[in-house]
Amino acid sequence: MSVFEYVLILLAAICLSNFINRFIPAISTPIIQIALGALITLLPLGVLPLDPELFFVLFVAPLIFYNSMLADKKTMWAQRKPILNMGIILVFATVVVGGYFVNFLIPSIPLAIAFALIASLGPTDDVAVLSVSKRVNVPPKIMRILEGESIINDASGIVSFQFALGAVLTGSFSLINATVRFFVIALGGIVVGLLATWLKYSFVRWIRSLGMENVTLHLLLGIMTPFVIYLIAEALEVSGILAIFAAGIAHSFNRDKFNPETINLSIASESIWSVLAFTLEGLVFLILGTQLPKILITMEQNNYPISTWEIIIYVLLITLLFLVTRFVWSAVTIKKKTYDDPEHPVSKFRAGIIFSLSGARGAVTLASIMSIPLLLTNGEAFPERDLIILIASGVILVSLAITNFILPLCVEKKASIDKSAENDAYLEIIQNVIAELKSQATPDNEAATAIITGNYYSRSAELQRKQNNRPSVDRGDERKLRITVCEWEKENITGMLERSETDEYCAQHYLDILDRQINKLSQNRSHSMISIKRNIIRLIRQGRRTNGKNGDAELRTRFITLIEANNRYVLENLKQMSKTEDSPAIRKMITDYEFNQSMYQRRGQRGEVDKESIAAVASHGFQAERDNIQAMFEAGRISRESAREMRHNISLLEVQLKKDHPFD
């Protein structure tokens, strides 16, 4: 099978992992992806060739750039001491202690390679922790430290790994020379990253001055950035990883600048990078899963200098070393005041447990360890390459399992969020906005108001449909209510006929349709407004034979007028009923008829609205929506996360409105 088909299957597996995690949230996405990777090996796909050098550039460079670009600088600065402590000093200390420990356990692994192994295990994976934090109450300040640590230790761990790997490849190591070289390479990498970012933005400003605002072009430049900066830094013999890290931090400052002219690009860039990062991380875990059967086979064949049981024990001991080191380090060096919160009190011991169990290793570790070359510079095989990949993979699996299954046992379970209450609050927000827009409508903006309120009605209808699709809507109640609605429509048509507001032909045929619908509903058969409209369309087509083309248009107009009058009459009765009786069936019916009414209004105003009026009413609606969201958040009816998501959706709608109706 070709590489293209293999990659296509891997991408499908990433989508499937997200789907499975939706229904089994107790298992984090990385573990699901590893399992799917193992299952993929059962397919007759052949072997996917892996280039170690390409593996590192392809996966590590963009992941570190993306993580550092998303850095919350205010939080990181506020928690800079514990973050730098855990992200840099702890990594270097663990490399030293762990390197000697691995060399002691497995003498066949040289000390420099042992250092490289532990350094590759330095970066922690925040994906697993974030997945668990959705289910349990990890104290917020501890969570911020863990997120900041995962950003910093990506760079410190990989730099340590590259130095140790360089010592292995060259066969020489001097502590003094290594220290001096470290600072030169590290500072050089940071300078190159910052300088390259400045040059990039200078180039971007220049092409914008030429009027080149093409979003696709700027997205392509953004995606190329980490790869180009990494290759330039490596060509200059400085740290490509620190160059990318510095560039990502520099880009994060630009992301914070709100510029209406580039908001479309910012939203598109955020979406592209989130998809790219999720895909790359998923591919890394899937590739690990595809390697598991091969690893197990080699263990059974005793291809290593130590037995299978010794490998398992050593993997557990190394994992235990990381757990104990993180616990002791956090308990001794991190002050309680940095993570203590009156609203979320936590003891020093419990904080140490959380820090310890949250040290899952993941994508960056695997990408680093898989980048180990097959040969040394002298042409000899890299010593114990398969064994250290095996050990690193084992530590990744065990640490992920600990974070996913044991950490939740040590942290209070998060109270389930009442989504129904939040949806009700969101519906109330939309209804408040509609009411405000209608109250401020004038003859000049009446048409624009009808269009914008129609959009809000559509959103309200979609949200209520999601709510009413739940089993809480009793089908029997809904059927009885629809029969009542049909009777109301008959009543309204009879009154219109008596007042000569409609003609005998339309009224009689519409009454026949309603009688048939009532008969169907009485026999427990399904019913909807769609069936009524289909019958009306059939009548119009039948009328063509006798009325001709002009008569057909006139007949359609009379029927539509009748439908609109019925819609208004039914909606008014439903709202009166809801004041004394509230049920999901009534709410669902009100939603349907409000949506129909908005469609009639928008159709009636088509072609009569200028862009400026739409812009003014839409802007008013967006601001009213933001004000209502803030009021609901302050009242405790929606969570901070939901409020943030709602505001983000408003920004997306603003971009879409500007795209559909350019007002410049």
XYZ file of C-alpha atoms in Angstrom:
664
model
C 0.000 0.000 0.000
C 1.263 3.485 -0.851
C 2.335 6.019 1.744
C -0.617 8.216 0.756
C -3.161 5.504 1.586
C -1.364 4.717 4.838
C -1.445 8.362 5.906
C -5.112 8.603 4.906
C -5.918 5.696 7.229
C -3.958 7.352 10.037
C -5.933 10.582 9.555
C -9.187 8.616 9.650
C -8.007 7.002 12.893
C -7.378 10.458 14.400
C -10.972 11.437 13.584
C -12.206 8.159 15.054
C -10.222 8.738 18.261
C -11.962 12.061 18.785
C -15.327 10.404 18.195
C -14.578 7.604 20.664
C -13.361 10.067 23.297
C -16.681 11.892 22.987
C -18.515 8.781 24.189
C -15.784 7.427 26.499
C -14.353 10.585 28.136
C -12.809 8.522 30.952
C -10.071 7.431 28.520
C -7.883 10.247 27.229
C -7.430 10.738 23.495
C -3.700 9.764 23.410
C -4.460 6.332 24.909
C -7.260 5.787 22.388
C -4.928 6.765 19.547
C -2.226 4.359 20.724
C -4.795 1.542 20.811
C -6.039 2.428 17.329
C -2.451 2.475 16.073
C -1.991 -1.073 17.357
C -5.203 -2.148 15.591
C -4.038 -0.586 12.317
C -1.152 -3.054 12.243
C -3.720 -5.838 11.814
C -4.559 -4.424 8.385
C -2.514 -5.555 5.359
C -0.829 -2.186 4.927
C 2.829 -3.064 4.906
C 5.409 -1.024 6.794
C 5.508 2.789 6.862
C 9.124 3.959 6.462
C 10.230 6.446 9.122
C 13.110 8.849 8.511
C 14.527 9.814 11.966
C 15.698 13.299 10.885
C 12.445 14.083 9.084
C 10.469 12.759 12.064
C 12.012 15.349 14.374
C 11.564 18.335 12.060
C 8.087 17.349 10.937
C 6.612 16.794 14.387
C 8.668 18.569 17.057
C 9.217 21.916 15.316
C 5.555 22.828 14.684
C 4.353 21.423 18.031
C 6.798 23.520 20.057
C 6.045 26.588 17.942
C 2.297 26.160 18.419
C 2.530 25.518 22.173
C 4.748 28.548 22.772
C 2.581 30.696 20.473
C -0.412 29.907 22.712
C 1.467 30.848 25.879
C -0.587 32.835 28.367
C 2.111 35.399 29.129
C 0.299 37.065 32.035
C -0.214 33.753 33.788
C 3.317 32.568 33.039
C 4.754 35.816 34.372
C 2.622 35.653 37.508
C 3.731 32.037 38.083
C 7.209 32.446 36.589
C 9.117 31.089 39.591
C 7.392 27.686 39.890
C 7.138 27.379 36.095
C 10.848 28.010 35.513
C 11.631 25.818 38.501
C 9.648 22.865 37.148
C 10.291 23.551 33.469
C 14.073 24.075 33.525
C 15.804 23.300 36.804
C 13.804 20.120 37.448
C 14.483 18.891 33.915
C 18.249 19.334 34.236
C 18.277 17.777 37.727
C 16.237 14.810 36.509
C 18.560 14.302 33.531
C 21.560 14.028 35.821
C 19.939 11.795 38.439
C 18.009 9.722 35.918
C 20.978 9.298 33.602
C 23.145 7.789 36.318
C 20.188 5.685 37.487
C 19.584 4.198 34.010
C 23.300 3.562 33.509
C 23.354 1.798 36.882
C 20.331 -0.367 36.020
C 21.459 -1.186 32.457
C 25.259 -0.967 32.126
C 25.021 -1.803 28.402
C 23.525 1.669 27.868
C 26.406 4.208 27.953
C 26.071 7.165 30.300
C 25.672 9.723 27.503
C 22.886 7.665 25.933
C 21.251 7.305 29.348
C 21.310 11.098 29.656
C 19.729 11.366 26.180
C 16.995 8.909 27.162
C 16.055 10.779 30.336
C 16.280 14.152 28.560
C 13.837 12.953 25.898
C 11.481 12.046 28.739
C 11.776 15.547 30.196
C 8.914 17.220 28.262
C 5.526 16.606 29.841
C 2.369 16.286 27.781
C -0.391 18.706 28.724
C -2.942 17.004 26.437
C -3.415 14.118 28.879
C -3.648 16.468 31.866
C -6.129 18.758 30.093
C -8.230 15.725 29.218
C -8.333 14.668 32.876
C -8.977 18.234 34.072
C -12.283 18.176 32.177
C -13.455 15.423 34.528
C -11.853 16.404 37.839
C -11.162 19.603 39.748
C -7.439 20.189 39.357
C -6.833 23.411 41.372
C -6.673 26.296 38.846
C -3.284 27.687 39.949
C -1.693 24.219 39.849
C -3.189 23.720 36.392
C -1.615 26.985 35.217
C 1.781 25.893 36.544
C 1.446 22.541 34.753
C 0.497 24.252 31.481
C 3.388 26.702 31.727
C 5.786 23.901 32.659
C 4.766 21.847 29.610
C 5.667 24.803 27.367
C 9.039 25.495 28.966
C 10.207 21.906 29.442
C 9.577 21.122 25.773
C 12.496 23.416 24.965
C 14.731 22.547 27.948
C 14.195 18.800 27.580
C 14.889 18.704 23.851
C 17.960 20.949 24.148
C 19.319 18.605 26.827
C 18.484 15.657 24.576
C 20.313 17.169 21.624
C 23.399 17.906 23.722
C 23.511 14.368 25.097
C 22.913 12.962 21.619
C 25.729 15.136 20.246
C 28.069 13.698 22.874
C 27.126 10.187 21.769
C 27.621 10.921 18.088
C 30.989 12.677 18.535
C 32.217 10.338 21.246
C 33.584 13.159 23.427
C 32.178 15.189 26.312
C 33.630 17.916 28.532
C 31.478 19.537 31.222
C 33.196 22.943 30.891
C 33.122 22.945 27.102
C 29.522 21.669 27.113
C 28.424 24.413 29.507
C 30.031 27.166 27.438
C 28.705 25.681 24.220
C 25.258 25.349 25.782
C 24.995 29.048 26.552
C 26.376 30.038 23.152
C 24.011 27.747 21.271
C 21.046 28.597 23.512
C 21.484 32.362 23.299
C 22.238 32.101 19.590
C 19.025 30.138 19.029
C 16.950 32.703 20.927
C 18.517 35.574 18.969
C 17.933 33.812 15.643
C 14.301 33.096 16.576
C 13.599 36.707 17.543
C 15.456 38.123 14.551
C 13.695 35.758 12.128
C 10.321 36.754 13.610
C 11.153 40.455 13.163
C 12.186 39.839 9.555
C 9.005 37.863 8.919
C 6.739 40.603 10.246
C 8.704 43.219 8.314
C 8.112 41.187 5.157
C 4.415 40.765 6.023
C 4.014 44.537 6.530
C 5.717 45.152 3.182
C 3.467 42.792 1.206
C 0.428 44.280 2.973
C 1.553 47.738 1.869
C 1.304 46.363 -1.679
C -2.337 45.478 -1.014
C -1.698 41.739 -0.740
C -4.193 40.826 2.000
C -4.837 37.329 0.682
C -5.620 35.149 3.724
C -4.335 31.981 2.041
C -0.934 33.574 1.374
C -0.543 34.723 4.981
C -1.664 31.328 6.330
C 0.955 29.614 4.187
C 3.645 31.964 5.514
C 2.541 31.164 9.069
C 2.694 27.406 8.541
C 6.143 27.638 6.935
C 7.518 29.773 9.789
C 8.602 27.074 12.315
C 10.211 24.884 9.656
C 12.135 27.746 8.047
C 13.324 29.154 11.388
C 14.430 25.706 12.585
C 16.414 25.017 9.404
C 18.057 28.470 9.490
C 19.065 28.072 13.138
C 20.485 24.595 12.565
C 22.394 25.843 9.520
C 23.945 28.543 11.759
C 24.799 25.808 14.316
C 22.640 27.238 17.094
C 19.639 25.669 18.816
C 16.797 25.302 16.349
C 14.425 24.301 19.172
C 15.108 27.453 21.201
C 14.847 29.501 18.018
C 11.361 28.092 17.413
C 10.458 28.550 21.075
C 11.535 32.209 21.024
C 9.712 32.779 17.730
C 6.548 31.235 19.153
C 6.657 33.493 22.221
C 7.247 36.507 19.963
C 4.271 35.512 17.808
C 2.101 35.234 20.920
C 2.507 38.997 21.489
C 1.199 39.691 18.008
C -1.782 37.359 18.582
C -2.861 39.528 21.531
C -3.189 42.626 19.344
C -6.782 43.089 18.216
C -6.803 44.447 14.710
C -10.158 44.491 12.899
C -8.362 44.399 9.556
C -6.688 41.086 10.342
C -9.355 39.404 12.505
C -10.343 37.125 9.629
C -6.730 35.987 9.287
C -6.363 35.528 13.063
C -9.421 33.299 13.328
C -8.420 31.278 10.261
C -4.846 30.926 11.558
C -6.043 29.762 14.966
C -8.269 27.145 13.347
C -5.558 25.906 10.990
C -2.946 25.625 13.745
C -5.285 23.861 16.165
C -6.147 21.283 13.491
C -2.480 20.893 12.503
C -1.330 20.455 16.118
C -4.079 17.960 16.916
C -3.249 16.012 13.751
C 0.497 15.916 14.414
C 0.060 14.845 18.040
C -2.428 12.216 16.945
C -0.040 10.902 14.288
C 2.736 10.575 16.875
C 0.560 8.501 19.216
C -0.779 6.418 16.328
C 2.766 5.716 15.137
C 3.638 4.638 18.683
C 0.668 2.278 18.547
C 1.836 0.834 15.227
C 5.245 0.134 16.791
C 3.817 -1.753 19.788
C 3.321 -5.158 18.086
C 6.862 -5.013 16.714
C 8.170 -4.072 20.172
C 6.336 -6.980 21.803
C 7.669 -9.405 19.185
C 11.262 -8.278 19.717
C 10.786 -8.639 23.484
C 9.593 -12.222 23.040
C 12.558 -12.985 20.785
C 15.002 -11.741 23.469
C 16.755 -9.359 21.061
C 17.976 -7.180 23.929
C 20.819 -7.612 26.432
C 18.249 -7.851 29.242
C 15.216 -10.097 29.632
C 11.600 -9.133 29.027
C 10.810 -9.059 32.741
C 13.824 -6.884 33.395
C 12.651 -4.432 30.720
C 9.198 -4.214 32.314
C 10.684 -3.736 35.797
C 13.113 -1.069 34.566
C 10.312 0.827 32.789
C 8.321 0.836 36.035
C 11.387 1.894 38.065
C 12.191 4.778 35.698
C 8.559 5.898 35.821
C 8.672 5.660 39.623
C 11.848 7.762 39.604
C 10.027 10.518 37.713
C 7.049 10.330 40.073
C 9.176 10.507 43.222
C 11.429 13.234 41.814
C 8.472 15.413 40.845
C 6.810 14.879 44.235
C 9.896 15.680 46.278
C 10.942 18.593 44.056
C 7.507 20.233 44.112
C 7.112 19.689 47.863
C 10.537 21.123 48.695
C 11.063 23.908 46.152
C 7.575 25.244 45.335
C 6.081 27.533 47.947
C 2.510 26.888 48.970
C 1.478 30.502 48.354
C 2.154 30.117 44.618
C -0.708 27.653 44.182
C -2.839 28.153 47.302
C -6.269 29.626 46.645
C -8.953 30.333 49.283
C -11.608 29.129 46.849
C -9.637 25.961 46.053
C -7.592 25.096 49.169
C -5.023 22.349 48.737
C -2.472 20.933 51.174
C 1.221 20.738 50.307
C 1.108 16.937 50.298
C -1.902 16.821 47.986
C -0.324 19.409 45.697
C 2.802 17.250 45.521
C 0.668 14.243 44.553
C -1.020 16.237 41.775
C 2.316 17.546 40.450
C 3.716 14.025 40.567
C 0.847 12.243 38.813
C 0.464 14.981 36.173
C 3.843 14.287 34.577
C 2.609 12.238 31.626
C 5.026 11.965 28.733
C 3.714 12.169 25.201
C 4.139 13.384 21.649
C 7.305 15.495 22.010
C 9.082 12.714 23.911
C 8.243 10.125 21.283
C 9.128 12.438 18.407
C 12.498 13.121 20.030
C 13.365 9.513 20.764
C 12.296 8.387 17.280
C 14.686 10.951 15.794
C 17.737 9.075 17.093
C 19.838 8.227 14.021
C 20.466 4.651 12.997
C 24.234 5.162 12.728
C 26.956 7.092 14.542
C 29.193 9.523 12.684
C 31.806 6.781 12.273
C 29.291 4.509 10.529
C 28.716 2.143 13.448
C 25.224 1.249 14.610
C 23.817 3.506 17.328
C 24.273 1.632 20.650
C 21.046 0.076 21.997
C 18.831 2.291 19.851
C 15.921 -0.164 19.828
C 16.200 -0.725 23.574
C 16.046 2.953 24.522
C 13.117 3.505 22.105
C 11.418 0.557 23.797
C 12.054 1.946 27.295
C 10.914 5.439 26.331
C 7.735 4.024 24.761
C 7.085 1.992 27.893
C 7.483 5.059 30.140
C 5.122 7.042 27.877
C 2.457 4.337 28.117
C 2.761 3.894 31.889
C 2.834 7.657 32.593
C -0.220 8.235 30.405
C -2.071 5.450 32.219
C -1.132 6.940 35.614
C -2.316 10.413 34.645
C -5.497 9.100 33.055
C -6.583 6.558 35.668
C -4.811 7.283 38.970
C -4.794 11.111 39.027
C -8.636 11.285 38.997
C -8.682 9.088 42.122
C -6.609 11.685 44.002
C -8.613 14.750 42.924
C -12.222 15.628 43.578
C -14.558 14.785 40.731
C -15.801 17.840 38.871
C -19.458 18.544 39.387
C -21.426 17.886 36.235
C -22.285 21.053 34.360
C -25.994 21.642 33.890
C -25.939 22.125 30.137
C -29.706 22.406 30.063
C -29.611 25.436 32.399
C -26.854 27.064 30.326
C -28.811 26.436 27.119
C -31.874 28.041 28.718
C -29.721 31.044 29.637
C -28.398 31.252 26.072
C -31.956 31.099 24.699
C -32.910 33.912 27.048
C -29.952 35.950 25.783
C -31.092 35.529 22.172
C -34.687 36.392 23.060
C -33.524 39.512 24.915
C -31.524 40.608 21.879
C -34.524 40.058 19.577
C -36.762 42.053 21.921
C -34.234 44.910 22.111
C -33.772 45.062 18.337
C -37.530 45.095 17.761
C -38.065 47.773 20.391
C -35.591 50.078 18.625
C -36.804 49.386 15.096
C -37.748 52.408 12.998
C -39.332 52.719 9.555
C -35.836 53.302 8.140
C -34.278 50.123 9.550
C -37.364 47.906 9.760
C -36.253 45.754 6.841
C -32.707 45.306 8.231
C -34.122 44.518 11.671
C -36.318 41.797 10.147
C -33.273 40.189 8.520
C -31.075 40.316 11.637
C -33.835 39.133 13.997
C -34.474 36.351 11.486
C -30.889 35.194 12.005
C -31.401 35.241 15.770
C -34.641 33.280 15.389
C -32.730 30.706 13.330
C -30.120 30.345 16.070
C -32.831 30.064 18.694
C -34.644 27.414 16.671
C -31.495 25.351 16.203
C -30.651 25.515 19.911
C -34.167 24.537 20.959
C -34.253 21.685 18.473
C -31.137 20.260 20.105
C -32.792 20.527 23.502
C -36.128 19.165 22.352
C -34.586 16.166 20.596
C -34.028 14.718 24.048
C -36.500 12.119 25.429
C -38.032 14.911 27.585
C -40.382 15.779 24.663
C -43.357 13.450 24.950
C -44.517 12.382 21.493
C -48.096 11.976 22.708
C -48.177 15.527 24.075
C -46.687 16.866 20.878
C -49.263 15.031 18.750
C -52.178 16.366 20.832
C -50.794 19.895 20.610
C -50.459 19.640 16.839
C -54.093 18.599 16.594
C -54.979 21.695 18.655
C -52.839 23.859 16.357
C -54.638 22.492 13.292
C -57.976 23.359 14.930
C -56.682 26.895 15.569
C -55.711 27.214 11.925
C -59.176 26.066 10.832
C -60.704 28.603 13.200
C -58.542 31.397 11.786
C -59.289 30.463 8.157
C -63.025 30.411 8.855
C -62.806 33.875 10.414
C -60.785 35.219 7.482
C -63.309 33.791 5.053
C -66.173 35.482 6.910
C -64.268 38.790 6.844
C -63.494 38.315 3.116
C -59.746 38.324 3.835
C -59.237 35.226 1.687
C -61.067 33.536 -1.178
C -63.255 30.444 -1.126
C -60.877 28.345 -3.249
C -57.796 28.771 -1.020
C -59.777 28.536 2.205
C -61.636 25.351 1.273
C -58.575 23.532 -0.015
C -56.497 24.564 3.021
C -59.290 23.335 5.312
C -59.292 19.993 3.460
C -55.530 19.708 4.039
C -55.916 20.438 7.746
C -58.715 17.858 8.090
C -56.478 15.202 6.531
C -53.636 16.150 8.885
C -55.928 15.925 11.916
C -57.049 12.500 10.760
C -53.437 11.354 10.415
C -52.509 12.673 13.842
C -55.514 10.983 15.431
C -54.202 7.689 14.027
C -50.728 8.332 15.567
C -49.145 9.107 12.201
C -46.388 11.692 11.899
C -47.186 15.288 10.997
C -45.348 18.491 10.257
C -45.752 21.866 8.602
C -43.717 20.471 5.711
C -46.548 18.112 4.760
C -48.997 21.057 4.650
C -46.669 23.035 2.389
C -46.237 20.051 0.081
C -50.016 19.745 -0.292
C -50.275 23.464 -1.071
C -47.560 23.177 -3.731
C -49.478 20.257 -5.233
C -52.646 22.364 -5.375
C -50.778 25.196 -7.065
C -49.465 22.809 -9.699
C -52.955 21.458 -10.277
C -54.220 25.038 -10.674
C -51.789 25.647 -13.514
C -53.993 23.701 -15.909
C -56.880 26.099 -15.420
C -55.326 29.346 -14.283
C -52.299 29.615 -16.531
C -48.978 31.184 -15.663
C -50.310 34.428 -14.152
C -53.002 32.560 -12.262
C -50.351 30.239 -10.825
C -48.382 33.163 -9.381
C -51.550 34.762 -8.024
C -52.658 31.482 -6.436
C -49.257 31.027 -4.805
C -49.417 34.562 -3.384
C -52.886 33.949 -1.901
C -51.785 30.705 -0.278
C -48.619 32.260 1.168
C -50.684 35.121 2.586
C -52.982 32.562 4.205
C -50.049 30.614 5.641
C -48.498 33.762 7.123
C -51.801 34.788 8.718
C -52.219 31.315 10.209
C -48.631 31.345 11.464
C -49.164 34.632 13.327
C -52.491 33.458 14.787
C -51.054 30.129 16.005
C -47.934 31.758 17.447
C -50.025 34.225 19.430
C -52.164 31.390 20.851
C -49.094 29.295 21.707
C -47.515 32.169 23.627
C -50.753 32.711 25.553
C -50.835 29.006 26.377
C -47.212 29.028 27.550
C -48.077 31.606 30.227
C -50.256 29.082 32.073
C -48.754 25.800 30.883
C -45.084 25.173 30.133
C -43.903 21.980 28.441
C -41.183 20.892 26.000
C -43.853 20.317 23.332
C -45.109 23.907 23.608
C -41.585 25.316 23.553
C -40.752 23.208 20.507
C -43.888 24.368 18.679
C -43.209 28.019 19.513
C -39.695 27.617 18.131
C -41.022 26.154 14.870
C -43.564 28.926 14.321
C -41.144 31.719 15.327
C -38.653 30.367 12.836
C -41.337 30.257 10.111
C -42.334 33.829 10.920
C -38.750 35.052 10.632
C -38.441 33.348 7.237
C -41.588 35.095 5.979
C -40.291 38.450 7.228
C -36.907 37.985 5.574
C -38.530 36.912 2.299
C -40.806 39.946 2.359
C -37.863 42.319 2.859
C -35.589 40.739 0.244
C -33.955 43.269 -2.053
C -35.078 46.271 0.007
C -32.204 46.605 2.456
C -28.996 48.603 2.134
C -25.718 47.326 3.543
C -25.268 50.179 5.996
C -28.583 49.405 7.704
C -27.681 45.738 8.070
C -24.286 46.682 9.476
C -25.775 49.079 12.025
C -28.475 46.680 13.248
C -26.092 43.720 13.328
C -23.516 45.706 15.305
C -26.221 46.717 17.782
C -27.309 43.089 18.096
C -23.769 41.824 18.684
C -23.178 44.413 21.411
C -26.513 43.600 23.052
C -25.582 39.924 22.955
C -22.212 40.594 24.587
C -23.891 42.675 27.300
C -26.373 39.893 28.009
C -23.605 37.285 28.115
C -21.710 39.355 30.685
C -24.885 39.781 32.765
C -25.569 36.025 32.675
C -21.970 35.271 33.664
C -22.062 37.702 36.577
C -25.358 36.170 37.695
C -23.722 32.733 37.723
C -26.031 31.276 35.079
C -23.251 30.452 32.612
C -19.670 29.392 33.255
C -16.572 31.363 32.313
C -15.744 28.808 29.605
C -19.240 29.053 28.093
C -19.124 32.861 28.154
C -15.744 32.794 26.403
C -17.059 30.396 23.761
C -20.162 32.530 23.177
C -18.047 35.664 22.699
C -15.789 33.760 20.315
C -18.850 32.717 18.303
C -19.921 36.361 18.080
C -16.495 37.237 16.645
C -16.903 34.494 14.041
C -20.354 35.804 13.125
C -18.950 39.321 12.763
C -16.321 38.014 10.362
C -18.933 36.083 8.387
C -21.224 39.125 8.210
C -18.375 41.276 6.916
C -17.534 38.623 4.339
C -21.157 38.342 3.129
C -21.828 42.103 3.299
C -18.590 44.062 2.723
C -19.331 47.552 4.010
C -16.088 49.233 3.016
